[in-house]
């Protein structure tokens, strides 16, 4: 056993305890990554997860270990704590179940961002692959799920929270029963990276991103965030963008209380989305700060929910999938548009609304002019 693996084997624990924490370890070279995995396996140590494209392993490690010293090893590129992110839905925003009968299959918010006029030319996003990285997606009469993965347990990607199903409906509800989403004919994928509490580890998200890229999914919705930072998450987002992915992220629900928006929305590789009201004003809860690109409706948004029902929810989580659906429609019109070109078109055609750049970015999403 080489010295590095020996040091890791002394630091890594087989089971979580009160004295351990999850750590993500990134190797400089793919050869070292594979060699370490092989030797750890031989020693009876199995990482929590591994992501080949990032040369990363995630494991339980002692809180008292000298991680700083281990990171100085020439074969190690990065070691960081596997932090938790949280879904950007507002808790108890509106918990009342709405009537089973709705007046229109096109909700006001889908009309507000001018999605329907773009449906004919874009074929409503048909054949465009879209992934919702969230709490999973539940079976629903108004959703057509093409597939998915659960990076937390490897089991079902079915939603056990409701958040992911709601986000999915805004982006892609089919209109077969009650409501249309922004891009109703996309190939919708459920990537369960958040648990029943709407919480998930960075490593689960990294694995979810890699799963999408390996399957040619190049539009990713991330309605979650963390106030802190993660070099590993930033690197994964950067790599996904280089590989052609449009990454849409919700800005956060901290209002004006914090001086910055959440990660990953504040990374320049994402399209960061703020929330607006029905009056086209920034929502009071929507995070403010440098890096916001666009705004979209995010207050009392009707969408799909668990057990085949519908519900109104508020949060920047609800705003982001409007832009995700918009990206799918643009690629339906012009398949060769790059992620950068899509972001540029959406920002250039946004409706200017009050609030300022740090609150609403370029303005309110307007899909029809962007798709021309």
Coordinates of C-alpha atoms in Angstrom, one line a residue:
X1 CA 0.0 0.0 0.0
X2 CA 1.5 3.4 -1.0
X3 CA 1.9 6.1 1.7
X4 CA -1.0 8.2 0.4
X5 CA -3.5 5.3 0.5
X6 CA -2.1 4.3 3.9
X7 CA -2.7 7.8 5.2
X8 CA -6.2 7.8 3.7
X9 CA -7.1 4.4 5.1
X10 CA -6.2 5.7 8.6
X11 CA -8.4 8.8 8.1
X12 CA -11.4 7.3 6.3
X13 CA -14.0 5.5 8.3
X14 CA -16.3 2.7 7.2
X15 CA -19.4 4.1 8.9
X16 CA -20.6 7.5 10.0
X17 CA -20.4 8.4 13.7
X18 CA -20.7 11.6 15.7
X19 CA -16.9 12.0 15.2
X20 CA -17.0 11.8 11.4
X21 CA -18.0 14.1 8.6
X22 CA -18.3 13.6 4.8
X23 CA -15.3 14.7 2.8
X24 CA -14.8 15.0 -0.9
X25 CA -11.3 14.2 -2.1
X26 CA -10.1 15.1 -5.6
X27 CA -7.0 13.7 -7.2
X28 CA -4.7 15.5 -9.7
X29 CA -4.3 12.6 -12.1
X30 CA -6.8 10.0 -13.2
X31 CA -4.1 7.3 -12.7
X32 CA -3.8 8.2 -9.0
X33 CA -7.6 8.3 -8.6
X34 CA -8.0 4.8 -10.0
X35 CA -5.0 3.4 -8.1
X36 CA -6.3 4.8 -4.8
X37 CA -9.8 3.3 -5.4
X38 CA -8.3 -0.1 -6.1
X39 CA -6.1 -0.1 -3.0
X40 CA -8.9 1.2 -0.8
X41 CA -11.2 -1.5 -2.0
X42 CA -8.5 -4.1 -1.3
X43 CA -8.3 -2.7 2.2
X44 CA -12.0 -3.2 2.7
X45 CA -12.8 0.5 2.4
X46 CA -15.6 1.5 0.0
X47 CA -16.2 5.2 -0.7
X48 CA -19.7 6.7 -0.3
X49 CA -19.5 7.7 -4.0
X50 CA -17.0 8.2 -6.8
X51 CA -17.2 10.5 -9.9
X52 CA -14.7 9.6 -12.5
X53 CA -14.9 12.8 -14.5
X54 CA -14.0 14.8 -11.5
X55 CA -11.5 12.3 -10.1
X56 CA -13.4 12.5 -6.9
X57 CA -14.2 10.2 -4.0
X58 CA -16.6 11.0 -1.2
X59 CA -16.1 9.3 2.2
X60 CA -16.7 9.5 5.9
X61 CA -13.6 10.8 7.7
X62 CA -12.6 11.7 11.2
X63 CA -13.4 15.3 12.2
X64 CA -10.1 15.5 14.1
X65 CA -8.0 14.3 11.1
X66 CA -5.2 16.6 9.8
X67 CA -7.0 17.3 6.5
X68 CA -4.9 20.3 5.7
X69 CA -1.7 18.2 5.8
X70 CA -3.3 15.6 3.6
X71 CA -4.3 18.1 1.0
X72 CA -0.7 19.2 0.7
X73 CA 0.1 15.7 -0.8
X74 CA 1.3 16.2 -4.4
X75 CA -1.3 13.7 -5.7
X76 CA -4.2 15.5 -4.1
X77 CA -5.8 18.4 -5.9
X78 CA -8.6 19.3 -3.4
X79 CA -10.2 18.2 -0.2
X80 CA -13.3 19.9 1.2
X81 CA -16.2 19.1 3.5
X82 CA -19.2 17.7 1.7
X83 CA -21.6 20.6 2.4
X84 CA -25.4 20.5 2.3
X85 CA -27.5 22.6 -0.1
X86 CA -31.1 23.4 0.4
X87 CA -34.1 23.7 -2.0
X88 CA -35.2 27.3 -2.7
X89 CA -38.9 26.8 -2.0
X90 CA -40.4 28.9 0.7
X91 CA -41.5 26.8 3.7
X92 CA -45.3 27.0 4.2
X93 CA -45.6 29.5 1.4
X94 CA -49.1 28.3 0.6
X95 CA -50.0 24.8 1.8
X96 CA -53.7 24.8 0.8
X97 CA -54.6 22.4 -1.9
X98 CA -56.3 24.1 -4.8
X99 CA -59.4 22.9 -6.6
X100 CA -59.1 20.0 -9.0
X101 CA -60.6 22.3 -11.7
X102 CA -58.6 25.2 -13.2
X103 CA -59.9 27.8 -15.5
X104 CA -57.0 27.7 -18.0
X105 CA -54.4 25.1 -19.0
X106 CA -51.9 27.9 -19.6
X107 CA -51.2 29.6 -16.2
X108 CA -50.6 33.3 -16.0
X109 CA -46.9 32.9 -15.4
X110 CA -46.4 30.8 -18.6
X111 CA -48.2 33.5 -20.5
X112 CA -46.2 36.3 -18.7
X113 CA -42.9 35.0 -20.0
X114 CA -44.4 34.6 -23.6
X115 CA -43.8 30.9 -23.9
X116 CA -46.9 29.9 -26.0
X117 CA -46.0 32.1 -29.0
X118 CA -42.7 30.2 -29.2
X119 CA -44.2 26.7 -29.2
X120 CA -44.9 26.3 -32.9
X121 CA -41.4 27.1 -34.1
X122 CA -39.7 25.1 -31.3
X123 CA -42.1 22.2 -31.4
X124 CA -42.7 22.9 -27.7
X125 CA -39.2 21.6 -26.9
X126 CA -39.8 18.1 -28.4
X127 CA -36.7 15.9 -28.2
X128 CA -34.8 18.4 -26.0
X129 CA -33.5 16.7 -22.9
X130 CA -34.0 18.6 -19.6
X131 CA -33.0 17.5 -16.2
X132 CA -34.4 18.7 -12.9
X133 CA -31.8 18.2 -10.2
X134 CA -34.0 18.3 -7.1
X135 CA -36.0 16.0 -4.7
X136 CA -37.0 13.8 -7.6
X137 CA -40.2 13.9 -9.7
X138 CA -43.5 12.1 -8.8
X139 CA -45.7 10.4 -11.3
X140 CA -48.4 12.8 -12.4
X141 CA -51.0 13.0 -15.2
X142 CA -49.5 16.3 -16.4
X143 CA -45.9 15.1 -16.4
X144 CA -44.1 12.7 -18.8
X145 CA -40.9 11.5 -17.2
X146 CA -38.4 10.0 -19.6
X147 CA -36.1 8.6 -16.9
X148 CA -33.9 9.5 -13.9
X149 CA -31.6 8.6 -11.2
X150 CA -31.3 8.8 -7.4
X151 CA -27.7 9.7 -6.4
X152 CA -28.5 9.6 -2.7
X153 CA -29.4 6.0 -2.3
X154 CA -29.4 4.5 -5.8
X155 CA -33.1 3.6 -5.4
X156 CA -36.2 5.3 -6.8
X157 CA -36.1 8.8 -8.2
X158 CA -39.7 9.4 -7.2
X159 CA -40.3 12.6 -5.3
X160 CA -40.8 12.3 -1.5
X161 CA -41.0 16.0 -0.8
X162 CA -43.0 17.7 -3.6
X163 CA -40.5 20.4 -4.5
X164 CA -39.0 18.7 -7.5
X165 CA -42.4 17.8 -8.9
X166 CA -43.5 21.4 -8.6
X167 CA -40.4 22.7 -10.3
X168 CA -40.8 20.1 -13.1
X169 CA -44.3 21.1 -13.8
X170 CA -43.4 24.8 -14.3
X171 CA -40.7 23.7 -16.8
X172 CA -42.5 20.9 -18.6
X173 CA -46.1 20.2 -17.6
X174 CA -47.8 18.6 -20.6
X175 CA -51.2 20.1 -20.4
X176 CA -52.8 16.7 -20.7
X177 CA -55.1 17.3 -17.7
X178 CA -54.9 20.8 -16.3
X179 CA -51.8 22.9 -17.0
X180 CA -49.0 23.5 -19.4
X181 CA -45.4 24.3 -18.4
X182 CA -43.1 26.5 -20.4
X183 CA -41.8 23.6 -22.6
X184 CA -44.5 20.9 -22.5
X185 CA -42.9 18.4 -24.9
X186 CA -39.3 18.1 -23.6
X187 CA -37.7 14.8 -22.5
X188 CA -37.9 15.3 -18.8
X189 CA -35.4 13.6 -16.4
X190 CA -35.7 13.3 -12.7
X191 CA -32.3 13.6 -11.0
X192 CA -32.9 13.1 -7.3
X193 CA -30.0 14.8 -5.4
X194 CA -32.1 16.2 -2.5
X195 CA -33.8 14.2 0.2
X196 CA -37.3 14.3 1.6
X197 CA -36.3 17.4 3.6
X198 CA -35.2 19.2 0.5
X199 CA -31.5 18.9 1.5
X200 CA -28.6 17.2 -0.2
X201 CA -24.8 17.0 -0.2
X202 CA -22.5 18.5 -2.8
X203 CA -21.2 15.0 -3.7
X204 CA -24.8 13.9 -4.6
X205 CA -25.1 16.9 -6.9
X206 CA -21.7 16.3 -8.5
X207 CA -22.8 12.7 -9.3
X208 CA -26.1 14.0 -10.7
X209 CA -24.4 16.4 -13.0
X210 CA -22.1 13.7 -14.3
X211 CA -25.1 11.4 -14.8
X212 CA -26.7 14.0 -17.0
X213 CA -23.6 14.8 -19.1
X214 CA -23.0 11.1 -19.7
X215 CA -26.5 10.8 -21.2
X216 CA -26.4 13.9 -23.4
X217 CA -28.6 16.0 -21.2
X218 CA -27.5 19.6 -21.7
X219 CA -30.1 21.6 -19.9
X220 CA -30.0 21.4 -16.1
X221 CA -32.3 23.1 -13.5
X222 CA -30.9 23.7 -10.0
X223 CA -33.5 25.2 -7.7
X224 CA -31.3 25.0 -4.6
X225 CA -28.3 26.7 -3.1
X226 CA -26.0 27.3 -0.2
X227 CA -24.8 30.6 1.3
X228 CA -21.3 29.3 1.6
X229 CA -19.1 28.1 -1.2
X230 CA -17.7 24.9 -2.6
X231 CA -14.7 24.8 -5.0
X232 CA -15.7 21.3 -6.0
X233 CA -19.2 22.4 -7.0
X234 CA -17.8 25.4 -8.9
X235 CA -15.4 23.1 -10.8
X236 CA -18.2 20.7 -11.7
X237 CA -20.4 23.6 -12.9
X238 CA -17.5 25.0 -15.0
X239 CA -16.9 21.6 -16.5
X240 CA -20.6 21.1 -17.4
X241 CA -20.6 24.5 -19.1
X242 CA -17.5 23.6 -21.1
X243 CA -19.3 20.4 -22.2
X244 CA -22.3 22.4 -23.6
X245 CA -24.7 22.4 -20.7
X246 CA -27.1 25.3 -19.9
X247 CA -27.2 25.5 -16.1
X248 CA -30.1 27.4 -14.6
X249 CA -30.0 28.2 -10.9
X250 CA -32.3 30.0 -8.5
X251 CA -30.9 33.0 -6.8
X252 CA -32.1 32.3 -3.2
X253 CA -34.8 33.4 -0.8
X254 CA -32.8 35.6 1.6
X255 CA -34.3 38.9 0.4
X256 CA -32.1 41.9 1.0
X257 CA -30.7 40.3 4.2
X258 CA -27.5 39.0 2.7
X259 CA -25.1 40.8 0.4
X260 CA -24.9 38.0 -2.2
X261 CA -27.0 35.4 -4.0
X262 CA -26.5 31.7 -3.2
X263 CA -24.2 29.3 -5.0
X264 CA -24.4 27.9 -7.6
X265 CA -26.4 30.9 -8.9
X266 CA -23.5 33.3 -8.3
X267 CA -21.1 31.3 -10.4
X268 CA -20.8 33.0 -13.8
X269 CA -21.3 29.7 -15.7
X270 CA -25.0 29.6 -14.6
X271 CA -28.0 31.6 -15.5
X272 CA -29.1 33.0 -12.1
X273 CA -32.8 33.7 -11.7
X274 CA -34.6 36.0 -9.3
X275 CA -38.3 36.0 -8.5
X276 CA -41.0 38.5 -9.5
X277 CA -44.6 39.0 -8.5
X278 CA -47.7 39.2 -10.7
X279 CA -47.2 43.0 -10.8
X280 CA -43.7 42.5 -12.4
X281 CA -41.8 43.6 -9.3
X282 CA -39.1 41.7 -7.5
X283 CA -40.5 39.5 -4.8
X284 CA -39.6 40.6 -1.2
X285 CA -38.0 37.2 -0.5
X286 CA -35.8 37.1 -3.7
X287 CA -32.1 37.3 -2.9
X288 CA -30.2 40.4 -4.1
X289 CA -26.6 40.7 -5.2
X290 CA -24.1 40.6 -8.0
X291 CA -24.6 37.9 -10.6
X292 CA -28.4 37.8 -11.2
X293 CA -29.1 37.4 -14.9
X294 CA -32.8 37.3 -15.3
X295 CA -36.1 37.4 -13.4
X296 CA -39.2 35.2 -13.8
X297 CA -42.5 34.7 -11.9
X298 CA -42.0 33.2 -8.5
X299 CA -45.0 34.1 -6.3
X300 CA -48.0 31.8 -5.8
X301 CA -47.2 29.7 -8.9
X302 CA -49.5 26.9 -9.7
X303 CA -47.9 23.6 -10.7
X304 CA -47.9 19.8 -10.3
X305 CA -47.6 18.2 -6.9
X306 CA -47.6 14.8 -5.2
X307 CA -50.4 12.2 -5.6
X308 CA -51.5 13.7 -8.9
X309 CA -52.6 17.0 -7.3
X310 CA -51.7 20.7 -8.0
X311 CA -50.4 23.3 -5.6
X312 CA -49.3 27.0 -5.4
X313 CA -45.8 27.6 -4.2
X314 CA -43.5 30.6 -4.0
X315 CA -39.7 31.0 -4.1
X316 CA -36.9 31.5 -6.6
X317 CA -37.1 27.7 -7.0
X318 CA -40.3 28.5 -9.0
X319 CA -38.6 31.2 -11.1
X320 CA -35.7 29.1 -12.3
X321 CA -37.7 26.5 -14.3
X322 CA -39.2 29.2 -16.4
X323 CA -35.7 29.9 -17.8
X324 CA -35.0 26.2 -18.0
X325 CA -38.0 25.7 -20.2
X326 CA -37.0 28.8 -22.2
X327 CA -33.6 27.3 -22.9
X328 CA -35.3 24.1 -24.2
X329 CA -37.5 26.1 -26.5
X330 CA -34.6 28.1 -27.9
X331 CA -32.7 24.9 -28.6
X332 CA -35.8 23.5 -30.3
X333 CA -35.7 26.5 -32.7
X334 CA -31.9 26.6 -33.1
X335 CA -30.3 23.3 -31.9
X336 CA -26.7 24.5 -32.4
X337 CA -27.0 27.5 -30.0
X338 CA -24.3 27.3 -27.3
X339 CA -25.1 27.8 -23.6
X340 CA -23.5 31.3 -23.8
X341 CA -25.5 32.2 -26.8
X342 CA -28.8 31.1 -25.1
X343 CA -28.0 33.2 -22.0
X344 CA -27.1 36.2 -24.2
X345 CA -30.4 36.0 -26.2
X346 CA -32.5 35.6 -23.1
X347 CA -30.9 38.6 -21.4
X348 CA -31.0 40.8 -24.5
X349 CA -34.7 40.3 -25.0
X350 CA -35.8 40.6 -21.3
X351 CA -38.4 43.1 -20.4
X352 CA -36.9 45.9 -18.4
X353 CA -38.6 46.2 -15.0
X354 CA -37.9 48.2 -11.8
X355 CA -35.5 46.9 -9.2
X356 CA -32.1 47.3 -10.5
X357 CA -29.5 44.8 -11.8
X358 CA -28.7 43.3 -8.4
X359 CA -32.4 42.5 -8.0
X360 CA -33.8 41.5 -11.4
X361 CA -30.7 41.3 -13.6
X362 CA -31.5 42.2 -17.2
X363 CA -35.2 42.0 -16.5
X364 CA -38.3 39.7 -16.9
X365 CA -37.8 36.7 -19.1
X366 CA -39.5 37.0 -22.5
X367 CA -39.2 33.9 -24.6
X368 CA -41.0 34.7 -27.9
X369 CA -38.6 37.5 -28.9
X370 CA -35.5 35.4 -27.8
X371 CA -36.7 32.6 -30.1
X372 CA -37.0 34.6 -33.2

